[in-house]
PDB file of C-alpha atoms and ligand atoms in Angstrom:
ATOM      1  CA  UNK F 190     128.458 209.365 180.348  1.00 76.00           C
ATOM      2  CA  UNK F 191     128.785 212.787 178.634  1.00 84.00           C
ATOM      3  CA  UNK F 192     126.443 213.601 175.815  1.00 92.00           C
ATOM      4  CA  UNK F 193     128.209 213.570 172.296  1.00 96.00           C
ATOM      5  CA  UNK F 194     129.134 216.801 170.936  1.00 98.00           C
ATOM      6  CA  UNK F 195     126.094 218.854 169.545  1.00 98.00           C
ATOM      7  CA  UNK F 196     126.670 220.057 165.994  1.00 98.00           C
ATOM      8  CA  UNK F 197     124.967 223.206 165.181  1.00 98.00           C
ATOM      9  CA  UNK F 198     124.821 225.080 161.902  1.00 98.00           C
ATOM     10  CA  UNK F 199     122.441 228.026 162.522  1.00 98.00           C
ATOM     11  CA  UNK F 200     123.127 231.201 164.423  1.00 98.00           C
ATOM     12  CA  UNK F 201     119.722 231.066 166.108  1.00 98.00           C
ATOM     13  CA  UNK F 202     120.349 227.610 167.434  1.00 98.00           C
ATOM     14  CA  UNK F 203     123.757 228.255 168.610  1.00 99.00           C
ATOM     15  CA  UNK F 204     122.659 231.411 170.380  1.00 99.00           C
ATOM     16  CA  UNK F 205     119.960 229.490 172.182  1.00 99.00           C
ATOM     17  CA  UNK F 206     122.303 226.662 173.229  1.00 98.00           C
ATOM     18  CA  UNK F 207     124.923 229.171 174.486  1.00 98.00           C
ATOM     19  CA  UNK F 208     122.424 231.279 176.313  1.00 98.00           C
ATOM     20  CA  UNK F 209     120.985 228.236 178.115  1.00 98.00           C
ATOM     21  CA  UNK F 210     124.473 227.469 179.465  1.00 98.00           C
ATOM     22  CA  UNK F 211     124.697 230.979 181.081  1.00 97.00           C
ATOM     23  CA  UNK F 212     121.208 230.904 182.245  1.00 98.00           C
ATOM     24  CA  UNK F 213     121.823 227.639 184.308  1.00 98.00           C
ATOM     25  CA  UNK F 214     124.886 229.540 185.808  1.00 98.00           C
ATOM     26  CA  UNK F 215     127.653 227.626 184.074  1.00 98.00           C
ATOM     27  CA  UNK F 216     130.737 229.147 182.632  1.00 98.00           C
ATOM     28  CA  UNK F 217     131.266 228.818 178.849  1.00 98.00           C
ATOM     29  CA  UNK F 218     134.596 228.593 177.108  1.00 99.00           C
ATOM     30  CA  UNK F 219     134.913 229.049 173.349  1.00 99.00           C
ATOM     31  CA  UNK F 220     137.585 227.906 170.845  1.00 99.00           C
ATOM     32  CA  UNK F 221     137.179 229.457 167.332  1.00 98.00           C
ATOM     33  CA  UNK F 222     138.968 227.502 164.575  1.00 98.00           C
ATOM     34  CA  UNK F 223     139.053 227.033 160.784  1.00 98.00           C
ATOM     35  CA  UNK F 224     139.171 223.147 161.232  1.00 98.00           C
ATOM     36  CA  UNK F 225     141.608 220.768 159.974  1.00 97.00           C
ATOM     37  CA  UNK F 226     142.343 220.333 163.594  1.00 98.00           C
ATOM     38  CA  UNK F 227     145.853 219.426 164.973  1.00 98.00           C
ATOM     39  CA  UNK F 228     147.450 219.359 168.479  1.00 98.00           C
ATOM     40  CA  UNK F 229     147.573 223.091 168.484  1.00 98.00           C
ATOM     41  CA  UNK F 230     143.855 223.505 168.329  1.00 98.00           C
ATOM     42  CA  UNK F 231     143.400 220.542 170.688  1.00 98.00           C
ATOM     43  CA  UNK F 232     145.647 222.378 173.282  1.00 98.00           C
ATOM     44  CA  UNK F 233     143.140 225.434 173.221  1.00 98.00           C
ATOM     45  CA  UNK F 234     140.425 222.988 173.704  1.00 99.00           C
ATOM     46  CA  UNK F 235     142.052 221.342 176.657  1.00 98.00           C
ATOM     47  CA  UNK F 236     142.778 224.738 178.285  1.00 98.00           C
ATOM     48  CA  UNK F 237     139.011 225.727 177.812  1.00 99.00           C
ATOM     49  CA  UNK F 238     138.067 222.348 179.260  1.00 98.00           C
ATOM     50  CA  UNK F 239     140.240 222.977 182.286  1.00 98.00           C
ATOM     51  CA  UNK F 240     138.833 226.475 182.952  1.00 98.00           C
ATOM     52  CA  UNK F 241     135.158 226.308 181.960  1.00 98.00           C
ATOM     53  CA  UNK F 242     132.166 224.186 182.767  1.00 98.00           C
ATOM     54  CA  UNK F 243     130.994 223.954 179.197  1.00 98.00           C
ATOM     55  CA  UNK F 244     133.087 224.311 176.046  1.00 98.00           C
ATOM     56  CA  UNK F 245     131.893 225.362 172.567  1.00 99.00           C
ATOM     57  CA  UNK F 246     134.150 225.258 169.543  1.00 99.00           C
ATOM     58  CA  UNK F 247     133.579 226.499 165.958  1.00 98.00           C
ATOM     59  CA  UNK F 248     134.742 225.460 162.622  1.00 98.00           C
ATOM     60  CA  UNK F 249     134.364 227.927 159.886  1.00 98.00           C
ATOM     61  CA  UNK F 250     136.640 228.641 156.967  1.00 98.00           C
ATOM     62  CA  UNK F 251     136.052 232.332 156.906  1.00 98.00           C
ATOM     63  CA  UNK F 252     136.002 233.542 153.319  1.00 98.00           C
ATOM     64  CA  UNK F 253     136.344 237.078 154.376  1.00 97.00           C
ATOM     65  CA  UNK F 254     139.907 236.533 155.721  1.00 97.00           C
ATOM     66  CA  UNK F 255     141.257 235.117 152.525  1.00 97.00           C
ATOM     67  CA  UNK F 256     142.560 237.350 149.625  1.00 96.00           C
ATOM     68  CA  UNK F 257     141.467 236.764 146.089  1.00 95.00           C
ATOM     69  CA  UNK F 258     144.591 234.759 145.240  1.00 94.00           C
ATOM     70  CA  UNK F 259     144.804 232.875 148.425  1.00 95.00           C
ATOM     71  CA  UNK F 260     143.964 229.210 149.410  1.00 94.00           C
ATOM     72  CA  UNK F 261     140.328 229.511 150.375  1.00 96.00           C
ATOM     73  CA  UNK F 262     139.219 226.766 147.934  1.00 95.00           C
ATOM     74  CA  UNK F 263     141.944 224.387 148.705  1.00 95.00           C
ATOM     75  CA  UNK F 264     142.064 225.050 152.538  1.00 96.00           C
ATOM     76  CA  UNK F 265     141.810 221.458 154.188  1.00 95.00           C
ATOM     77  CA  UNK F 266     138.392 220.636 155.251  1.00 96.00           C
ATOM     78  CA  UNK F 267     138.059 217.581 157.487  1.00 96.00           C
ATOM     79  CA  UNK F 268     134.770 218.114 159.372  1.00 97.00           C
ATOM     80  CA  UNK F 269     134.045 214.585 160.158  1.00 97.00           C
ATOM     81  CA  UNK F 270     137.444 213.837 161.654  1.00 98.00           C
ATOM     82  CA  UNK F 271     137.441 217.168 163.508  1.00 98.00           C
ATOM     83  CA  UNK F 272     134.071 216.365 165.039  1.00 98.00           C
ATOM     84  CA  UNK F 273     135.466 213.036 166.396  1.00 98.00           C
ATOM     85  CA  UNK F 274     138.492 214.744 167.931  1.00 98.00           C
ATOM     86  CA  UNK F 275     136.385 217.347 169.616  1.00 98.00           C
ATOM     87  CA  UNK F 276     133.915 214.839 170.835  1.00 98.00           C
ATOM     88  CA  UNK F 277     136.707 212.759 172.343  1.00 98.00           C
ATOM     89  CA  UNK F 278     138.053 215.854 174.247  1.00 98.00           C
ATOM     90  CA  UNK F 279     134.570 216.454 175.591  1.00 98.00           C
ATOM     91  CA  UNK F 280     133.578 219.483 173.710  1.00 98.00           C
ATOM     92  CA  UNK F 281     129.946 220.162 174.222  1.00 98.00           C
ATOM     93  CA  UNK F 282     128.829 222.394 171.306  1.00 98.00           C
ATOM     94  CA  UNK F 283     130.327 222.559 167.757  1.00 99.00           C
ATOM     95  CA  UNK F 284     129.269 225.497 165.684  1.00 99.00           C
ATOM     96  CA  UNK F 285     129.766 224.876 161.945  1.00 98.00           C
ATOM     97  CA  UNK F 286     127.878 227.288 159.850  1.00 98.00           C
ATOM     98  CA  UNK F 287     127.782 227.833 156.198  1.00 98.00           C
ATOM     99  CA  UNK F 288     129.312 231.040 154.694  1.00 98.00           C
ATOM    100  CA  UNK F 289     125.787 232.022 153.628  1.00 98.00           C
ATOM    101  CA  UNK F 290     124.653 231.710 157.418  1.00 98.00           C
ATOM    102  CA  UNK F 291     127.463 233.894 158.569  1.00 98.00           C
ATOM    103  CA  UNK F 292     127.355 236.423 155.810  1.00 98.00           C
ATOM    104  CA  UNK F 293     123.810 236.725 154.234  1.00 97.00           C
ATOM    105  CA  UNK F 294     123.511 238.530 151.081  1.00 96.00           C
ATOM    106  CA  UNK F 295     123.386 242.168 151.881  1.00 96.00           C
ATOM    107  CA  UNK F 296     125.532 242.099 154.867  1.00 96.00           C
ATOM    108  CA  UNK F 297     127.573 245.418 154.851  1.00 96.00           C
ATOM    109  CA  UNK F 298     129.308 245.688 158.246  1.00 98.00           C
ATOM    110  CA  UNK F 299     133.024 245.027 158.941  1.00 98.00           C
ATOM    111  CA  UNK F 300     135.212 245.285 162.063  1.00 98.00           C
ATOM    112  CA  UNK F 301     138.534 246.886 161.390  1.00 98.00           C
ATOM    113  CA  UNK F 302     141.240 247.415 163.913  1.00 98.00           C
ATOM    114  CA  UNK F 303     142.817 250.401 162.154  1.00 97.00           C
ATOM    115  CA  UNK F 304     146.611 250.835 162.748  1.00 96.00           C
ATOM    116  CA  UNK F 305     147.159 247.228 163.564  1.00 97.00           C
ATOM    117  CA  UNK F 306     145.327 245.480 160.677  1.00 96.00           C
ATOM    118  CA  UNK F 307     148.088 246.466 158.181  1.00 97.00           C
ATOM    119  CA  UNK F 308     151.111 245.277 160.185  1.00 98.00           C
ATOM    120  CA  UNK F 309     152.919 242.065 159.983  1.00 98.00           C
ATOM    121  CA  UNK F 310     150.778 239.500 158.216  1.00 98.00           C
ATOM    122  CA  UNK F 311     148.274 242.277 157.469  1.00 98.00           C
ATOM    123  CA  UNK F 312     150.889 243.897 155.151  1.00 97.00           C
ATOM    124  CA  UNK F 313     151.187 240.925 152.962  1.00 95.00           C
ATOM    125  CA  UNK F 314     147.507 240.033 153.339  1.00 96.00           C
ATOM    126  CA  UNK F 315     145.397 243.122 152.780  1.00 97.00           C
ATOM    127  CA  UNK F 316     141.947 242.816 154.207  1.00 97.00           C
ATOM    128  CA  UNK F 317     142.938 239.517 156.124  1.00 98.00           C
ATOM    129  CA  UNK F 318     142.679 240.995 159.708  1.00 98.00           C
ATOM    130  CA  UNK F 319     139.411 242.853 158.743  1.00 98.00           C
ATOM    131  CA  UNK F 320     138.032 239.546 157.875  1.00 98.00           C
ATOM    132  CA  UNK F 321     139.363 237.920 161.170  1.00 98.00           C
ATOM    133  CA  UNK F 322     138.045 240.802 163.366  1.00 98.00           C
ATOM    134  CA  UNK F 323     134.640 240.730 161.685  1.00 98.00           C
ATOM    135  CA  UNK F 324     134.153 236.989 162.073  1.00 98.00           C
ATOM    136  CA  UNK F 325     135.466 236.781 165.588  1.00 99.00           C
ATOM    137  CA  UNK F 326     133.298 239.801 166.603  1.00 98.00           C
ATOM    138  CA  UNK F 327     130.289 237.962 165.256  1.00 98.00           C
ATOM    139  CA  UNK F 328     131.260 234.577 166.852  1.00 99.00           C
ATOM    140  CA  UNK F 329     131.851 236.288 170.291  1.00 99.00           C
ATOM    141  CA  UNK F 330     128.436 237.811 170.072  1.00 98.00           C
ATOM    142  CA  UNK F 331     126.793 234.646 168.898  1.00 99.00           C
ATOM    143  CA  UNK F 332     128.492 232.518 171.724  1.00 99.00           C
ATOM    144  CA  UNK F 333     128.985 235.195 174.358  1.00 98.00           C
ATOM    145  CA  UNK F 334     131.599 233.076 176.241  1.00 98.00           C
ATOM    146  CA  UNK F 335     133.199 233.909 179.505  1.00 98.00           C
ATOM    147  CA  UNK F 336     136.534 233.079 177.997  1.00 98.00           C
ATOM    148  CA  UNK F 337     137.809 232.675 174.496  1.00 99.00           C
ATOM    149  CA  UNK F 338     140.962 230.754 173.607  1.00 99.00           C
ATOM    150  CA  UNK F 339     143.555 231.722 170.950  1.00 98.00           C
ATOM    151  CA  UNK F 340     147.028 230.583 169.951  1.00 98.00           C
ATOM    152  CA  UNK F 341     150.140 232.532 170.354  1.00 98.00           C
ATOM    153  CA  UNK F 342     151.052 231.048 166.939  1.00 98.00           C
ATOM    154  CA  UNK F 343     149.092 233.789 165.308  1.00 98.00           C
ATOM    155  CA  UNK F 344     150.732 236.555 167.320  1.00 98.00           C
ATOM    156  CA  UNK F 345     149.471 239.527 165.113  1.00 98.00           C
ATOM    157  CA  UNK F 346     146.040 238.136 165.404  1.00 98.00           C
ATOM    158  CA  UNK F 347     146.268 238.071 169.129  1.00 98.00           C
ATOM    159  CA  UNK F 348     147.141 241.802 169.045  1.00 98.00           C
ATOM    160  CA  UNK F 349     144.293 242.735 166.690  1.00 98.00           C
ATOM    161  CA  UNK F 350     141.753 240.694 168.730  1.00 98.00           C
ATOM    162  CA  UNK F 351     142.830 242.061 172.070  1.00 98.00           C
ATOM    163  CA  UNK F 352     142.587 245.470 170.821  1.00 98.00           C
ATOM    164  CA  UNK F 353     139.066 244.762 169.230  1.00 98.00           C
ATOM    165  CA  UNK F 354     137.856 243.250 172.548  1.00 98.00           C
ATOM    166  CA  UNK F 355     139.145 246.235 174.558  1.00 98.00           C
ATOM    167  CA  UNK F 356     137.920 248.983 172.182  1.00 98.00           C
ATOM    168  CA  UNK F 357     134.582 247.396 171.679  1.00 98.00           C
ATOM    169  CA  UNK F 358     134.193 246.660 175.517  1.00 98.00           C
ATOM    170  CA  UNK F 359     133.345 243.054 174.870  1.00 98.00           C
ATOM    171  CA  UNK F 360     132.745 241.105 177.977  1.00 98.00           C
ATOM    172  CA  UNK F 361     135.145 238.206 177.332  1.00 98.00           C
ATOM    173  CA  UNK F 362     138.414 237.147 178.840  1.00 98.00           C
ATOM    174  CA  UNK F 363     140.997 236.481 175.969  1.00 98.00           C
ATOM    175  CA  UNK F 364     143.176 233.448 176.896  1.00 98.00           C
ATOM    176  CA  UNK F 365     146.272 233.019 174.862  1.00 98.00           C
ATOM    177  CA  UNK F 366     147.876 229.536 174.777  1.00 98.00           C
ATOM    178  CA  UNK F 367     151.518 228.708 173.887  1.00 98.00           C
ATOM    179  CA  UNK F 368     152.602 227.507 170.479  1.00 98.00           C
ATOM    180  CA  UNK F 369     152.425 223.717 169.946  1.00 98.00           C
ATOM    181  CA  UNK F 370     155.274 222.454 167.840  1.00 98.00           C
ATOM    182  CA  UNK F 371     156.126 219.084 166.107  1.00 98.00           C
ATOM    183  CA  UNK F 372     159.005 217.326 167.857  1.00 98.00           C
ATOM    184  CA  UNK F 373     161.524 218.872 165.527  1.00 98.00           C
ATOM    185  CA  UNK F 374     160.308 222.352 166.360  1.00 98.00           C
ATOM    186  CA  UNK F 375     158.061 223.329 163.306  1.00 98.00           C
ATOM    187  CA  UNK F 376     154.994 225.298 164.589  1.00 98.00           C
ATOM    188  CA  UNK F 377     151.810 223.173 163.942  1.00 98.00           C
ATOM    189  CA  UNK F 378     149.657 224.582 161.267  1.00 98.00           C
ATOM    190  CA  UNK F 379     146.847 223.340 159.119  1.00 95.00           C
ATOM    191  CA  UNK F 380     148.838 224.792 156.152  1.00 95.00           C
ATOM    192  CA  UNK F 381     151.621 222.404 156.929  1.00 97.00           C
ATOM    193  CA  UNK F 382     149.583 219.768 154.988  1.00 95.00           C
ATOM    194  CA  UNK F 383     150.502 221.608 151.831  1.00 96.00           C
ATOM    195  CA  UNK F 384     154.261 221.033 152.176  1.00 98.00           C
ATOM    196  CA  UNK F 385     155.902 218.146 150.446  1.00 98.00           C
ATOM    197  CA  UNK F 386     158.712 216.130 152.036  1.00 98.00           C
ATOM    198  CA  UNK F 387     161.432 218.482 150.957  1.00 98.00           C
ATOM    199  CA  UNK F 388     159.447 221.692 151.819  1.00 98.00           C
ATOM    200  CA  UNK F 389     158.621 220.121 155.278  1.00 98.00           C
ATOM    201  CA  UNK F 390     162.326 219.863 155.982  1.00 98.00           C
ATOM    202  CA  UNK F 391     163.053 223.220 154.668  1.00 98.00           C
ATOM    203  CA  UNK F 392     160.324 224.723 156.749  1.00 98.00           C
ATOM    204  CA  UNK F 393     162.446 224.129 159.868  1.00 98.00           C
ATOM    205  CA  UNK F 394     164.441 227.304 159.035  1.00 98.00           C
ATOM    206  CA  UNK F 395     161.710 229.464 160.508  1.00 98.00           C
ATOM    207  CA  UNK F 396     162.145 227.934 163.912  1.00 98.00           C
ATOM    208  CA  UNK F 397     165.948 227.783 163.392  1.00 98.00           C
ATOM    209  CA  UNK F 398     165.986 231.464 162.878  1.00 98.00           C
ATOM    210  CA  UNK F 399     164.069 232.219 165.929  1.00 98.00           C
ATOM    211  CA  UNK F 400     166.211 229.881 168.052  1.00 98.00           C
ATOM    212  CA  UNK F 401     169.356 231.613 166.834  1.00 98.00           C
ATOM    213  CA  UNK F 402     168.014 235.037 167.756  1.00 97.00           C
ATOM    214  CA  UNK F 403     166.784 233.638 171.026  1.00 96.00           C
ATOM    215  CA  UNK F 404     170.364 232.369 171.870  1.00 96.00           C
ATOM    216  CA  UNK F 405     171.931 235.652 170.753  1.00 97.00           C
ATOM    217  CA  UNK F 406     169.397 237.629 172.784  1.00 96.00           C
ATOM    218  CA  UNK F 407     170.019 235.368 175.850  1.00 95.00           C
ATOM    219  CA  UNK F 408     173.704 236.245 175.562  1.00 95.00           C
ATOM    220  CA  UNK F 409     172.914 239.839 175.935  1.00 94.00           C
ATOM    221  CA  UNK F 410     172.234 241.161 172.446  1.00 96.00           C
ATOM    222  CA  UNK F 411     169.335 243.535 172.766  1.00 96.00           C
ATOM    223  CA  UNK F 412     169.625 245.598 169.658  1.00 98.00           C
ATOM    224  CA  UNK F 413     166.533 244.841 167.535  1.00 98.00           C
ATOM    225  CA  UNK F 414     168.257 245.717 164.202  1.00 98.00           C
ATOM    226  CA  UNK F 415     171.099 243.328 164.886  1.00 98.00           C
ATOM    227  CA  UNK F 416     168.683 240.621 165.992  1.00 98.00           C
ATOM    228  CA  UNK F 417     166.585 240.987 162.779  1.00 98.00           C
ATOM    229  CA  UNK F 418     169.967 240.957 160.693  1.00 98.00           C
ATOM    230  CA  UNK F 419     170.861 237.620 162.450  1.00 98.00           C
ATOM    231  CA  UNK F 420     167.357 236.042 161.881  1.00 98.00           C
ATOM    232  CA  UNK F 421     167.333 237.077 158.144  1.00 98.00           C
ATOM    233  CA  UNK F 422     170.916 235.549 157.740  1.00 98.00           C
ATOM    234  CA  UNK F 423     169.551 232.107 158.937  1.00 98.00           C
ATOM    235  CA  UNK F 424     166.543 232.434 156.605  1.00 98.00           C
ATOM    236  CA  UNK F 425     169.008 233.162 153.725  1.00 98.00           C
ATOM    237  CA  UNK F 426     170.801 229.887 154.479  1.00 98.00           C
ATOM    238  CA  UNK F 427     167.740 228.100 153.137  1.00 98.00           C
ATOM    239  CA  UNK F 428     167.548 229.237 149.469  1.00 97.00           C
ATOM    240  CA  UNK F 429     164.082 227.620 149.055  1.00 98.00           C
ATOM    241  CA  UNK F 430     162.547 229.894 151.671  1.00 98.00           C
ATOM    242  CA  UNK F 431     161.383 233.301 150.489  1.00 98.00           C
ATOM    243  CA  UNK F 432     161.251 235.697 153.464  1.00 98.00           C
ATOM    244  CA  UNK F 433     158.260 237.921 153.892  1.00 98.00           C
ATOM    245  CA  UNK F 434     159.168 239.553 157.156  1.00 98.00           C
ATOM    246  CA  UNK F 435     161.580 239.096 160.199  1.00 98.00           C
ATOM    247  CA  UNK F 436     160.389 241.601 162.751  1.00 98.00           C
ATOM    248  CA  UNK F 437     160.944 242.615 166.332  1.00 98.00           C
ATOM    249  CA  UNK F 438     157.943 244.515 167.592  1.00 98.00           C
ATOM    250  CA  UNK F 439     155.935 245.394 170.510  1.00 97.00           C
ATOM    251  CA  UNK F 440     153.442 242.543 170.929  1.00 97.00           C
ATOM    252  CA  UNK F 441     150.487 244.914 171.456  1.00 97.00           C
ATOM    253  CA  UNK F 442     151.027 247.658 168.973  1.00 98.00           C
ATOM    254  CA  UNK F 443     152.963 245.527 166.510  1.00 98.00           C
ATOM    255  CA  UNK F 444     155.242 248.562 166.161  1.00 98.00           C
ATOM    256  CA  UNK F 445     158.980 248.030 165.738  1.00 98.00           C
ATOM    257  CA  UNK F 446     161.040 248.477 168.863  1.00 98.00           C
ATOM    258  CA  UNK F 447     164.723 249.526 168.885  1.00 97.00           C
ATOM    259  CA  UNK F 448     165.740 247.062 171.572  1.00 96.00           C
ATOM    260  CA  UNK F 449     164.231 244.040 173.504  1.00 96.00           C
ATOM    261  CA  UNK F 450     164.898 245.251 177.056  1.00 92.00           C
ATOM    262  CA  UNK F 451     161.211 245.854 177.715  1.00 92.00           C
ATOM    263  CA  UNK F 452     160.183 242.550 175.903  1.00 94.00           C
ATOM    264  CA  UNK F 453     159.462 242.022 172.351  1.00 98.00           C
ATOM    265  CA  UNK F 454     157.709 239.793 169.934  1.00 98.00           C
ATOM    266  CA  UNK F 455     160.166 238.303 167.460  1.00 98.00           C
ATOM    267  CA  UNK F 456     158.051 237.181 164.348  1.00 98.00           C
ATOM    268  CA  UNK F 457     158.832 235.552 161.080  1.00 98.00           C
ATOM    269  CA  UNK F 458     156.877 234.855 157.922  1.00 98.00           C
ATOM    270  CA  UNK F 459     158.251 233.004 154.929  1.00 98.00           C
ATOM    271  CA  UNK F 460     157.092 231.163 151.932  1.00 98.00           C
ATOM    272  CA  UNK F 461     157.968 227.611 151.023  1.00 98.00           C
ATOM    273  CA  UNK F 462     156.755 227.409 147.431  1.00 97.00           C
ATOM    274  CA  UNK F 463     153.383 228.950 147.575  1.00 96.00           C
ATOM    275  CA  UNK F 464     152.781 227.982 151.233  1.00 97.00           C
ATOM    276  CA  UNK F 465     153.037 230.965 153.606  1.00 97.00           C
ATOM    277  CA  UNK F 466     154.263 229.884 157.166  1.00 98.00           C
ATOM    278  CA  UNK F 467     154.501 232.005 160.385  1.00 98.00           C
ATOM    279  CA  UNK F 468     156.228 231.512 163.711  1.00 98.00           C
ATOM    280  CA  UNK F 469     157.315 233.697 166.560  1.00 98.00           C
ATOM    281  CA  UNK F 470     158.747 233.847 169.962  1.00 98.00           C
ATOM    282  CA  UNK F 471     157.714 236.283 172.806  1.00 96.00           C
ATOM    283  CA  UNK F 472     160.498 237.691 174.876  1.00 88.00           C
ATOM    284  CA  UNK F 473     159.230 238.574 178.157  1.00 83.00           C
ATOM    285  CA  UNK F 474     160.849 241.506 180.005  1.00 75.00           C
ATOM    286  CA  UNK F 475     162.699 240.537 183.163  1.00 68.00           C
ATOM    287  CA  UNK F 476     160.564 240.840 186.159  1.00 68.00           C
ATOM    288  CA  UNK F 477     157.285 240.403 184.326  1.00 68.00           C
TER     289      UNK F 477
HETATM  290  P1  AMP P 572     143.032 228.377 162.773  1.00 77.98           P
HETATM  291  O1  AMP P 572     142.156 227.077 162.583  1.00 77.98           O
HETATM  292  O2  AMP P 572     144.427 228.361 161.933  1.00 77.98           O
HETATM  293  O3  AMP P 572     142.170 229.661 162.490  1.00 77.98           O
HETATM  294  O4  AMP P 572     143.447 228.449 164.163  1.00 77.98           O
HETATM  295  C1  AMP P 572     142.539 228.420 165.388  1.00 77.98           C
HETATM  296  C2  AMP P 572     143.185 228.865 166.577  1.00 77.98           C
HETATM  297  O5  AMP P 572     144.190 227.810 166.873  1.00 77.98           O
HETATM  298  C3  AMP P 572     143.910 230.099 166.558  1.00 77.98           C
HETATM  299  O6  AMP P 572     143.817 230.840 167.910  1.00 77.98           O
HETATM  300  C4  AMP P 572     145.380 229.732 166.333  1.00 77.98           C
HETATM  301  O7  AMP P 572     146.209 230.730 166.882  1.00 77.98           O
HETATM  302  C5  AMP P 572     145.503 228.495 167.136  1.00 77.98           C
HETATM  303  N1  AMP P 572     146.587 227.687 166.636  1.00 77.98           N
HETATM  304  C6  AMP P 572     146.839 227.247 165.382  1.00 77.98           C
HETATM  305  N2  AMP P 572     147.988 226.569 165.457  1.00 77.98           N
HETATM  306  C7  AMP P 572     148.510 226.489 166.685  1.00 77.98           C
HETATM  307  C8  AMP P 572     149.688 225.956 167.289  1.00 77.98           C
HETATM  308  N3  AMP P 572     150.699 225.432 166.679  1.00 77.98           N
HETATM  309  N4  AMP P 572     149.729 226.206 168.604  1.00 77.98           N
HETATM  310  C9  AMP P 572     148.884 226.856 169.402  1.00 77.98           C
HETATM  311  N5  AMP P 572     147.765 227.391 168.940  1.00 77.98           N
HETATM  312  C10 AMP P 572     147.532 227.210 167.473  1.00 77.98           C
END
């Protein structure tokens, strides 16, 4: 029988456990999360299990990626339940450090992917992607995995982290897994727990807007401005939703594209009450 998941809270112990995996010649997969796990997270764990001999996950609600008026204090924390889920899926190592362990007093170093970190979610959330890049850089150095698993749900985060890994020559394969949705289409998110019954229903407008754009694009409309207009119209049909952005961009640079003929990321962010939700679809160019 497999050993239960080993919970580790110090960097030194996590490094030692991960180095031992590599020393004995096994491959190591890594799934970083902020906890409050749902099927989206678990799909990353399953992907890691299928590709790597040993799987490590982390649960760390990273204070650095929350703005001063954001939901750090109320972010859902369900460590006991999360641990059980990870154990059931056969995760070997769970890194769950404290904020002091990750950012001891006097820490002064940040990782910033300039030019990307202020786009899409970075525009509404100044400093967010600097916090994400900094914590993921630290986690990748602590774990030194062969493969790290991320969700397409956070498409701008994927662009920022891919660029960071490339620019810093980090020796890790980034594996990006598809968005996992509820049966009615809502993208799974730990923040869905903030929605009341009405808002949960209203939140479907994000997916609806993407599906409308998808079907118009499938019928041959390639003009990004027109697709954005159509997406925004759908969002406007739900008066409770406050649009942050509806964008058609290059998935790597996050720069706007004029048309989607060479593929594009269609991304939306909107508030339901004070809850900010995001969703996207990736249009792959023909022949790729
Ligand atoms: P978080 O705990 O929100 O930081 O997310 C941890 C990882 O899970 C990130 O790589 C997310 O992109 C990924 N993730 C979150 N929600 C989903 C989802 N619905 N489908 C796929 N991946 C997801």
